[in-house]
GROMACS .gro file of C-alpha atoms in nm:
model
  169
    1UNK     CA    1  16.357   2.488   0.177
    2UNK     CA    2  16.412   2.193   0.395
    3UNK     CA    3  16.188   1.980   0.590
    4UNK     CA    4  16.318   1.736   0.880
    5UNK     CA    5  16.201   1.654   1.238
    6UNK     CA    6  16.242   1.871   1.504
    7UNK     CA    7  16.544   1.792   1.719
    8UNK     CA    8  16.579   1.911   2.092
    9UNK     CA    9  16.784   2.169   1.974
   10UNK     CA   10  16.498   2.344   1.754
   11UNK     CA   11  16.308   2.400   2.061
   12UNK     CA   12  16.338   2.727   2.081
   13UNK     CA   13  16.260   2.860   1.743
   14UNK     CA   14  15.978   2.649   1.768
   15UNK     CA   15  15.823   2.817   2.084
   16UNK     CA   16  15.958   3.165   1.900
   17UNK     CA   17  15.740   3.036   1.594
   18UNK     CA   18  15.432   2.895   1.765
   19UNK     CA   19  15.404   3.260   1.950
   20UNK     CA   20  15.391   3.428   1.642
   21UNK     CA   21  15.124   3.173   1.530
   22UNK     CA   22  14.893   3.259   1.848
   23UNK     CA   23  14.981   3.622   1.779
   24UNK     CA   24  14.906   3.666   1.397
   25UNK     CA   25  14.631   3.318   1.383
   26UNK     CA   26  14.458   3.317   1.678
   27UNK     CA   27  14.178   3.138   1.504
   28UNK     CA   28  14.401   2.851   1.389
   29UNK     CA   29  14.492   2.728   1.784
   30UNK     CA   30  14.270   2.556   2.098
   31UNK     CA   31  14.522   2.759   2.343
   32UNK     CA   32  14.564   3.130   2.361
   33UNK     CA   33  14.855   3.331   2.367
   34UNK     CA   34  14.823   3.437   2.704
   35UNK     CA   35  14.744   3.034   2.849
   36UNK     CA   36  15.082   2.980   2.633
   37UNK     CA   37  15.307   3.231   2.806
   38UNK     CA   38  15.195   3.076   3.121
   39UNK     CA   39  15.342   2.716   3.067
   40UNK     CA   40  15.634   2.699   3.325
   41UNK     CA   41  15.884   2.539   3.069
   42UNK     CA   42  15.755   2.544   2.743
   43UNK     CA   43  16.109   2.484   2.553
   44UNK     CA   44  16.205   2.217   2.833
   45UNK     CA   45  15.816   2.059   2.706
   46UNK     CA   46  15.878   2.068   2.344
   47UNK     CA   47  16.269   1.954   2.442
   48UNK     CA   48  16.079   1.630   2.541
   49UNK     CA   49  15.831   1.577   2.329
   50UNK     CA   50  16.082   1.607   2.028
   51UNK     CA   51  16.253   1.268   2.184
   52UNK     CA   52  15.917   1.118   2.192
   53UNK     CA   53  15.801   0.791   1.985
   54UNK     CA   54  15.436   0.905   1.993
   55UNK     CA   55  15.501   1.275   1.860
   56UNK     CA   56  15.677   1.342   1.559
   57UNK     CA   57  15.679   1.728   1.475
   58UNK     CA   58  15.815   1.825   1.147
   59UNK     CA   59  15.939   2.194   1.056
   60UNK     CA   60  16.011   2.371   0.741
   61UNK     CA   61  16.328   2.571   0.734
   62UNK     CA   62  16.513   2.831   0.478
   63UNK     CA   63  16.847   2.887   0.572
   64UNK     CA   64  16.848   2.793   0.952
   65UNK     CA   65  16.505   2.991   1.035
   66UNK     CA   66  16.218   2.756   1.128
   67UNK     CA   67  15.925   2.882   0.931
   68UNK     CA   68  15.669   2.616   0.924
   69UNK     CA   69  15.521   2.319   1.143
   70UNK     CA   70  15.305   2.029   1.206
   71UNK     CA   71  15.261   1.749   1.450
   72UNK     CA   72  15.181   1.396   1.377
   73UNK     CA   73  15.089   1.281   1.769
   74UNK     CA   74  15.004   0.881   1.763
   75UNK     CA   75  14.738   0.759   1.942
   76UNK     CA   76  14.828   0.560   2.277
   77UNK     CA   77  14.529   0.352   2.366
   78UNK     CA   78  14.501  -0.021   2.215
   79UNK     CA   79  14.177   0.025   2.044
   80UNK     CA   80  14.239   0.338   1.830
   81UNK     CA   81  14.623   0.290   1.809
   82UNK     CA   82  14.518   0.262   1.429
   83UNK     CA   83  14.490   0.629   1.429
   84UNK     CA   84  14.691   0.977   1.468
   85UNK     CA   85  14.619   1.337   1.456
   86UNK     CA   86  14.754   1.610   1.290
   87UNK     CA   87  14.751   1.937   1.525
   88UNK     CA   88  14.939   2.275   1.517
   89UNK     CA   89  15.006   2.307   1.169
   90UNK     CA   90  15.141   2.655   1.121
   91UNK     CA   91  15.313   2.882   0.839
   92UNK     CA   92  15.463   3.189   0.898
   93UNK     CA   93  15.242   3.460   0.775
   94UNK     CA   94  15.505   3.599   0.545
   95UNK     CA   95  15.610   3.278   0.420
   96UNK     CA   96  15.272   3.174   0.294
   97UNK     CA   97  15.194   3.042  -0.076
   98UNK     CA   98  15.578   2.918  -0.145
   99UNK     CA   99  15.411   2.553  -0.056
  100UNK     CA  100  15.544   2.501   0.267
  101UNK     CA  101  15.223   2.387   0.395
  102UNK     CA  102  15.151   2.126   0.157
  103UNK     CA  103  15.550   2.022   0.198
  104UNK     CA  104  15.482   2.003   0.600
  105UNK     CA  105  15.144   1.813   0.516
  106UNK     CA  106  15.325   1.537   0.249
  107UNK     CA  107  15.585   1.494   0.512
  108UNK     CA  108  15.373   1.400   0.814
  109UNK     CA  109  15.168   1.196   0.617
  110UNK     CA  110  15.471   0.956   0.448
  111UNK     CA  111  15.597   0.930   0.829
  112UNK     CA  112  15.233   0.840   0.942
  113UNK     CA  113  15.202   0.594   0.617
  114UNK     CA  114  15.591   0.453   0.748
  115UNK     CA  115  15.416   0.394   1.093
  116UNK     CA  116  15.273   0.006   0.999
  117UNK     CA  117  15.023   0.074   1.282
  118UNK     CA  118  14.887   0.387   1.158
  119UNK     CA  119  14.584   0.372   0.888
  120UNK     CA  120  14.385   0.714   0.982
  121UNK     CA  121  14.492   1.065   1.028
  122UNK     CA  122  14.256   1.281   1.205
  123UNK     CA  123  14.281   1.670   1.184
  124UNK     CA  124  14.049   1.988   1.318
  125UNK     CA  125  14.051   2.294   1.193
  126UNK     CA  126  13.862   2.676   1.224
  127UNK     CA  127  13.571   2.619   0.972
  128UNK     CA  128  13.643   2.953   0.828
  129UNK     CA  129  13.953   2.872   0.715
  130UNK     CA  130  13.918   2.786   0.375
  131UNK     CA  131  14.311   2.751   0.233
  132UNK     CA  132  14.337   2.512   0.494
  133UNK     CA  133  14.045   2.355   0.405
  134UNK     CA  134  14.127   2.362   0.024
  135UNK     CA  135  14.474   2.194   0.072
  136UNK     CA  136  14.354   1.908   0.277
  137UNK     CA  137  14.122   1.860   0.049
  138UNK     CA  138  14.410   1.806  -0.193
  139UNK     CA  139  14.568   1.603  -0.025
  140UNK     CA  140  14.286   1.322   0.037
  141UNK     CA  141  14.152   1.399   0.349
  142UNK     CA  142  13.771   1.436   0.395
  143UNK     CA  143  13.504   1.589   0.616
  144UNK     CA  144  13.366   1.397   0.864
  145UNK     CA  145  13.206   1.630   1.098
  146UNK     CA  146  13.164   2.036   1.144
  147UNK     CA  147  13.047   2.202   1.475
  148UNK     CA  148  12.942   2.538   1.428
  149UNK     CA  149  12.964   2.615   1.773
  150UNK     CA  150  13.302   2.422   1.921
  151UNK     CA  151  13.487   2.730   2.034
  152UNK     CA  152  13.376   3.055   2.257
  153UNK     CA  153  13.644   3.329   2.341
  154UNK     CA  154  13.524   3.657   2.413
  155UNK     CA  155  13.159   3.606   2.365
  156UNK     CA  156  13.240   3.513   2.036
  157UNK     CA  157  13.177   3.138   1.837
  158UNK     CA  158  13.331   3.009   1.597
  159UNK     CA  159  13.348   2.643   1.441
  160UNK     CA  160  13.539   2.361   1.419
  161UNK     CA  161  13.578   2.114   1.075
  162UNK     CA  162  13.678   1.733   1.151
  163UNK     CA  163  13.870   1.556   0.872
  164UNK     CA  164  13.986   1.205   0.838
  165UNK     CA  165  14.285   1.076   0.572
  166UNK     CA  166  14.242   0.689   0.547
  167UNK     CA  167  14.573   0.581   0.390
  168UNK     CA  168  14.630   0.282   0.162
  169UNK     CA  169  14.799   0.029   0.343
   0.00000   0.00000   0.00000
């Protein structure tokens, strides 16, 4: 297994892989499959934000296929520039319990600790989901908030869990 940023040229395995992620873990995303066939250009998007110095999204790959990812997207405004947020952290469904997700996970949080700015990571995920929960836990980060009630799709609620890593600076 390898783990590296995302270049421009992942793009579209990424979008291929993020699908999949909408299609098989609904739960585990804020936008649906059917808002994320809409975007216009979503390879041209994630072209872009690849190059960015406020997103950094690493992947996990065996062989050449992209089978894991996470996003480490810095805050932008002075006051909370101290912090970033983990978001769509995914594993392919068939690829899960190898470790990839802790790998991912380690990764974005030595490039967030390699950030001199950055002393908080932030992450939100489906209350339900306790592996998730179970490996953060692992990995330092704590609960800070739950609302039972954050999402509604299709009459249906379900909650959200807010954790916070403080890293040792």
């Amino acid at each position: 297994m390898n783990i590296r940023k995302l270049i421009p040229e992942d793009a579209e395995g990424y979008w291929k892989l993020r699908l999949k992620g909408l299609t098989t873990d609904p739960d585990a995303f804020l936008i649906t499959y059917d808002e994320a066939i809409k975007k216009e250009d979503p390879i041209g998007e994630y072209k872009k934000s690849f190059l960015s110095d406020e997103i950094v999204t690493i992947g996990a790959f065996e062989e050449a296929n992209l089978v894991g990812m996470v996003t480490l997207v810095r805050e932008t405004r002075q006051k909370i520039r101290h912090r970033a947020n983990i978001v769509a952290m995914y594993v392919d469904d068939e690829k899960r319990g190898k470790g990839i997700a802790k790998a991912l996970l380690t990764e974005a949080i030595k490039v967030a600790e390699n950030i001199s700015e950055i002393e908080q990571l932030y992450l939100t995920l489906d209350a339900e989901n306790k592996p998730a929960k179970e490996l953060y836990k692992k990995l330092g980060f704590e609960t800070f908030a739950v609302n039972k009630k954050a999402m509604k799709y299709n009459g249906q609620y379900r909650g959200e869990e807010h954790m916070v890593l403080f890293l040792e600076k």
